[in-house]
PDB file of C-alpha atoms in Angstrom:
ATOM      1  CA  MET A  28      10.727  20.250  -4.968  1.00  0.00           C
ATOM      2  CA  ALA A  29      10.912  16.659  -6.216  1.00  0.00           C
ATOM      3  CA  LEU A  30      12.464  14.081  -3.907  1.00  0.00           C
ATOM      4  CA  THR A  31      15.563  12.102  -4.799  1.00  0.00           C
ATOM      5  CA  ARG A  32      15.185   8.380  -5.474  1.00  0.00           C
ATOM      6  CA  GLU A  33      16.502   7.579  -2.006  1.00  0.00           C
ATOM      7  CA  GLU A  34      14.197  10.117  -0.319  1.00  0.00           C
ATOM      8  CA  ARG A  35      11.063   8.906  -2.108  1.00  0.00           C
ATOM      9  CA  GLU A  36      11.849   5.214  -1.449  1.00  0.00           C
ATOM     10  CA  GLU A  37      12.591   5.923   2.226  1.00  0.00           C
ATOM     11  CA  PHE A  38       9.345   7.892   2.539  1.00  0.00           C
ATOM     12  CA  LEU A  39       7.308   5.127   0.889  1.00  0.00           C
ATOM     13  CA  ALA A  40       8.902   2.609   3.274  1.00  0.00           C
ATOM     14  CA  GLU A  41       7.438   4.492   6.263  1.00  0.00           C
ATOM     15  CA  PRO A  42       4.082   3.166   7.567  1.00  0.00           C
ATOM     16  CA  HIS A  43       1.727   5.694   5.981  1.00  0.00           C
ATOM     17  CA  ILE A  44      -1.851   4.811   5.112  1.00  0.00           C
ATOM     18  CA  ALA A  45      -1.949   4.846   1.311  1.00  0.00           C
ATOM     19  CA  ALA A  46      -4.691   5.971  -1.025  1.00  0.00           C
ATOM     20  CA  LEU A  47      -5.017   3.195  -3.621  1.00  0.00           C
ATOM     21  CA  SER A  48      -6.486   4.118  -6.999  1.00  0.00           C
ATOM     22  CA  VAL A  49      -7.477   1.774  -9.788  1.00  0.00           C
ATOM     23  CA  ASP A  50      -9.406   2.178 -13.026  1.00  0.00           C
ATOM     24  CA  ALA A  51     -13.090   1.516 -12.332  1.00  0.00           C
ATOM     25  CA  GLY A  52     -14.159   1.149 -15.962  1.00  0.00           C
ATOM     26  CA  ALA A  53     -15.962   3.176 -18.591  1.00  0.00           C
ATOM     27  CA  GLY A  54     -18.058   6.018 -17.258  1.00  0.00           C
ATOM     28  CA  ARG A  55     -16.638   5.722 -13.739  1.00  0.00           C
ATOM     29  CA  ALA A  56     -14.025   7.679 -11.868  1.00  0.00           C
ATOM     30  CA  PRO A  57     -11.136   5.600 -10.490  1.00  0.00           C
ATOM     31  CA  LEU A  58     -11.873   3.657  -7.323  1.00  0.00           C
ATOM     32  CA  THR A  59      -9.800   5.270  -4.560  1.00  0.00           C
ATOM     33  CA  VAL A  60      -9.653   3.705  -1.093  1.00  0.00           C
ATOM     34  CA  PRO A  61      -7.330   3.783   1.923  1.00  0.00           C
ATOM     35  CA  ILE A  62      -5.122   0.730   2.369  1.00  0.00           C
ATOM     36  CA  TRP A  63      -2.199  -0.648   4.361  1.00  0.00           C
ATOM     37  CA  TYR A  64       0.844  -1.619   2.309  1.00  0.00           C
ATOM     38  CA  GLN A  65       4.383  -2.923   2.757  1.00  0.00           C
ATOM     39  CA  TYR A  66       7.488  -1.668   0.946  1.00  0.00           C
ATOM     40  CA  GLU A  67      11.260  -1.911   1.276  1.00  0.00           C
ATOM     41  CA  PRO A  68      13.471   0.492  -0.702  1.00  0.00           C
ATOM     42  CA  GLY A  69      14.506  -0.889  -4.076  1.00  0.00           C
ATOM     43  CA  GLY A  70      11.899  -3.648  -4.091  1.00  0.00           C
ATOM     44  CA  ASP A  71       8.310  -4.282  -4.987  1.00  0.00           C
ATOM     45  CA  LEU A  72       5.460  -3.207  -2.731  1.00  0.00           C
ATOM     46  CA  TRP A  73       2.538  -5.355  -1.647  1.00  0.00           C
ATOM     47  CA  ILE A  74      -0.981  -5.001  -0.378  1.00  0.00           C
ATOM     48  CA  MET A  75      -3.529  -7.453   0.968  1.00  0.00           C
ATOM     49  CA  THR A  76      -7.204  -7.427   0.045  1.00  0.00           C
ATOM     50  CA  GLY A  77     -10.230  -9.671  -0.164  1.00  0.00           C
ATOM     51  CA  LEU A  78     -10.180 -12.202  -2.992  1.00  0.00           C
ATOM     52  CA  ASP A  79     -13.795 -11.389  -3.924  1.00  0.00           C
ATOM     53  CA  SER A  80     -13.635  -7.641  -3.237  1.00  0.00           C
ATOM     54  CA  ARG A  81     -14.525  -5.084  -5.888  1.00  0.00           C
ATOM     55  CA  LYS A  82     -11.065  -3.610  -5.377  1.00  0.00           C
ATOM     56  CA  ASN A  83      -9.369  -6.908  -6.270  1.00  0.00           C
ATOM     57  CA  GLN A  84     -11.664  -7.461  -9.257  1.00  0.00           C
ATOM     58  CA  LEU A  85     -10.826  -4.003 -10.626  1.00  0.00           C
ATOM     59  CA  ILE A  86      -7.092  -4.427  -9.991  1.00  0.00           C
ATOM     60  CA  GLN A  87      -7.062  -7.796 -11.747  1.00  0.00           C
ATOM     61  CA  ALA A  88      -8.920  -6.305 -14.728  1.00  0.00           C
ATOM     62  CA  ALA A  89      -6.665  -3.242 -14.947  1.00  0.00           C
ATOM     63  CA  GLY A  90      -3.456  -5.101 -14.162  1.00  0.00           C
ATOM     64  CA  ARG A  91      -2.012  -2.078 -12.376  1.00  0.00           C
ATOM     65  CA  LEU A  92      -2.694   0.456  -9.644  1.00  0.00           C
ATOM     66  CA  THR A  93      -1.451   3.634  -8.020  1.00  0.00           C
ATOM     67  CA  LEU A  94      -0.628   4.230  -4.371  1.00  0.00           C
ATOM     68  CA  MET A  95      -0.248   7.729  -2.953  1.00  0.00           C
ATOM     69  CA  VAL A  96       1.044   8.520   0.543  1.00  0.00           C
ATOM     70  CA  ASP A  97       1.431  11.912   2.156  1.00  0.00           C
ATOM     71  CA  ARG A  98       2.117  13.783   5.365  1.00  0.00           C
ATOM     72  CA  LEU A  99       1.625  17.318   6.603  1.00  0.00           C
ATOM     73  CA  GLU A 100       4.300  17.524   9.336  1.00  0.00           C
ATOM     74  CA  PRO A 101       7.077  18.548   9.608  1.00  0.00           C
ATOM     75  CA  THR A 102       6.705  19.508   5.930  1.00  0.00           C
ATOM     76  CA  ILE A 103       4.096  18.771   3.304  1.00  0.00           C
ATOM     77  CA  ARG A 104       5.447  15.738   1.441  1.00  0.00           C
ATOM     78  CA  TYR A 105       3.939  13.119  -0.857  1.00  0.00           C
ATOM     79  CA  VAL A 106       4.955  10.158  -2.970  1.00  0.00           C
ATOM     80  CA  SER A 107       2.791   8.567  -5.638  1.00  0.00           C
ATOM     81  CA  VAL A 108       3.842   5.324  -7.273  1.00  0.00           C
ATOM     82  CA  GLU A 109       2.232   3.485 -10.188  1.00  0.00           C
ATOM     83  CA  GLY A 110       2.958   0.035 -11.467  1.00  0.00           C
ATOM     84  CA  PRO A 111       1.775  -3.343 -12.677  1.00  0.00           C
ATOM     85  CA  VAL A 112       0.652  -6.195 -10.477  1.00  0.00           C
ATOM     86  CA  VAL A 113       3.399  -8.787 -10.939  1.00  0.00           C
ATOM     87  CA  SER A 114       1.936 -11.532  -8.748  1.00  0.00           C
ATOM     88  CA  THR A 115      -1.190 -12.483  -6.843  1.00  0.00           C
ATOM     89  CA  THR A 116      -0.889 -15.124  -4.127  1.00  0.00           C
ATOM     90  CA  ALA A 117      -3.043 -16.417  -1.315  1.00  0.00           C
ATOM     91  CA  ALA A 118      -2.563 -14.449   1.892  1.00  0.00           C
ATOM     92  CA  THR A 119      -0.848 -16.188   4.779  1.00  0.00           C
ATOM     93  CA  LEU A 120      -1.127 -15.659   8.497  1.00  0.00           C
ATOM     94  CA  GLU A 121       2.520 -14.537   8.483  1.00  0.00           C
ATOM     95  CA  ARG A 122       1.858 -11.841   5.874  1.00  0.00           C
ATOM     96  CA  LEU A 123      -1.208 -10.644   7.779  1.00  0.00           C
ATOM     97  CA  ARG A 124       0.865 -10.441  10.964  1.00  0.00           C
ATOM     98  CA  GLU A 125       3.675  -8.544   9.171  1.00  0.00           C
ATOM     99  CA  LEU A 126       1.282  -5.979   7.735  1.00  0.00           C
ATOM    100  CA  SER A 127      -0.663  -5.592  10.979  1.00  0.00           C
ATOM    101  CA  ALA A 128       2.533  -5.089  12.999  1.00  0.00           C
ATOM    102  CA  ARG A 129       3.523  -2.285  10.644  1.00  0.00           C
ATOM    103  CA  TYR A 130       0.433  -0.252  11.555  1.00  0.00           C
ATOM    104  CA  LEU A 131      -0.823  -1.359  14.963  1.00  0.00           C
ATOM    105  CA  PRO A 132       0.622  -1.055  18.468  1.00  0.00           C
ATOM    106  CA  ALA A 133       2.393  -4.300  19.445  1.00  0.00           C
ATOM    107  CA  ASP A 134      -0.216  -5.151  22.095  1.00  0.00           C
ATOM    108  CA  LYS A 135      -3.025  -4.969  19.503  1.00  0.00           C
ATOM    109  CA  VAL A 136      -1.501  -7.114  16.745  1.00  0.00           C
ATOM    110  CA  ASP A 137      -2.429 -10.608  18.013  1.00  0.00           C
ATOM    111  CA  GLY A 138      -6.068  -9.690  18.653  1.00  0.00           C
ATOM    112  CA  TYR A 139      -6.464  -7.981  15.293  1.00  0.00           C
ATOM    113  CA  VAL A 140      -4.764 -10.808  13.374  1.00  0.00           C
ATOM    114  CA  ASP A 141      -6.957 -13.406  15.062  1.00  0.00           C
ATOM    115  CA  PHE A 142     -10.119 -11.407  14.282  1.00  0.00           C
ATOM    116  CA  ALA A 143      -9.136 -10.579  10.680  1.00  0.00           C
ATOM    117  CA  TRP A 144      -8.063 -14.140   9.850  1.00  0.00           C
ATOM    118  CA  LYS A 145     -11.382 -15.512  11.093  1.00  0.00           C
ATOM    119  CA  ASN A 146     -13.719 -12.788   9.795  1.00  0.00           C
ATOM    120  CA  HIS A 147     -12.381 -11.043   6.689  1.00  0.00           C
ATOM    121  CA  GLY A 148     -12.789 -13.954   4.298  1.00  0.00           C
ATOM    122  CA  GLU A 149     -10.232 -15.216   1.834  1.00  0.00           C
ATOM    123  CA  GLN A 150      -7.477 -12.657   1.231  1.00  0.00           C
ATOM    124  CA  VAL A 151      -4.838 -12.277  -1.461  1.00  0.00           C
ATOM    125  CA  VAL A 152      -1.473 -10.534  -1.566  1.00  0.00           C
ATOM    126  CA  LEU A 153      -0.853  -8.385  -4.637  1.00  0.00           C
ATOM    127  CA  GLN A 154       2.761  -7.582  -5.428  1.00  0.00           C
ATOM    128  CA  VAL A 155       3.262  -4.377  -7.420  1.00  0.00           C
ATOM    129  CA  ARG A 156       6.420  -3.295  -9.267  1.00  0.00           C
ATOM    130  CA  PRO A 157       6.927   0.496  -9.010  1.00  0.00           C
ATOM    131  CA  GLU A 158       7.352   1.948 -12.518  1.00  0.00           C
ATOM    132  CA  ARG A 159       6.400   5.613 -12.309  1.00  0.00           C
ATOM    133  CA  TRP A 160       7.000   7.937  -9.383  1.00  0.00           C
ATOM    134  CA  VAL A 161       5.748  11.436  -8.603  1.00  0.00           C
ATOM    135  CA  SER A 162       7.010  13.072  -5.428  1.00  0.00           C
ATOM    136  CA  SER A 163       7.423  16.428  -3.779  1.00  0.00           C
ATOM    137  CA  ASP A 164       8.322  18.125  -0.551  1.00  0.00           C
ATOM    138  CA  LEU A 165       6.810  21.601  -0.343  1.00  0.00           C
ATOM    139  CA  GLY A 166       9.157  22.640   2.445  1.00  0.00           C
ATOM    140  CA  GLN A 167       7.972  24.963   5.173  1.00  0.00           C
ATOM    141  CA  VAL A 168       4.896  26.275   3.343  1.00  0.00           C
TER     142      VAL A 168
END
């Protein structure tokens, strides 16, 4: 059964690891990789990735991407959202901290942020406007 707008936005706002998919060009299947993301109901979502990464190059060329998140418990539920990239900005330490705190235990955030800021190279934040949604909750299958 499809989720209501409120249910799908609330589910996407939870800290799931997303599968990001983007067109990889002629003769290639889409690039699909796991990624952390941030989303608040009713707004745009954002991800952070390396400026020179293949993922960023493909996203910039395609101009859009899809994120899919799912869970198995307590019911099988998923939300997939597709949309255009509406802005690309340089990553900041504050954004890295916000995203890291969403996924990591509080006592691990500072160490990870310090390591990532020093070792992951130049990062960008891509803001995506959700346009198309696909969602379902399969109940107690």
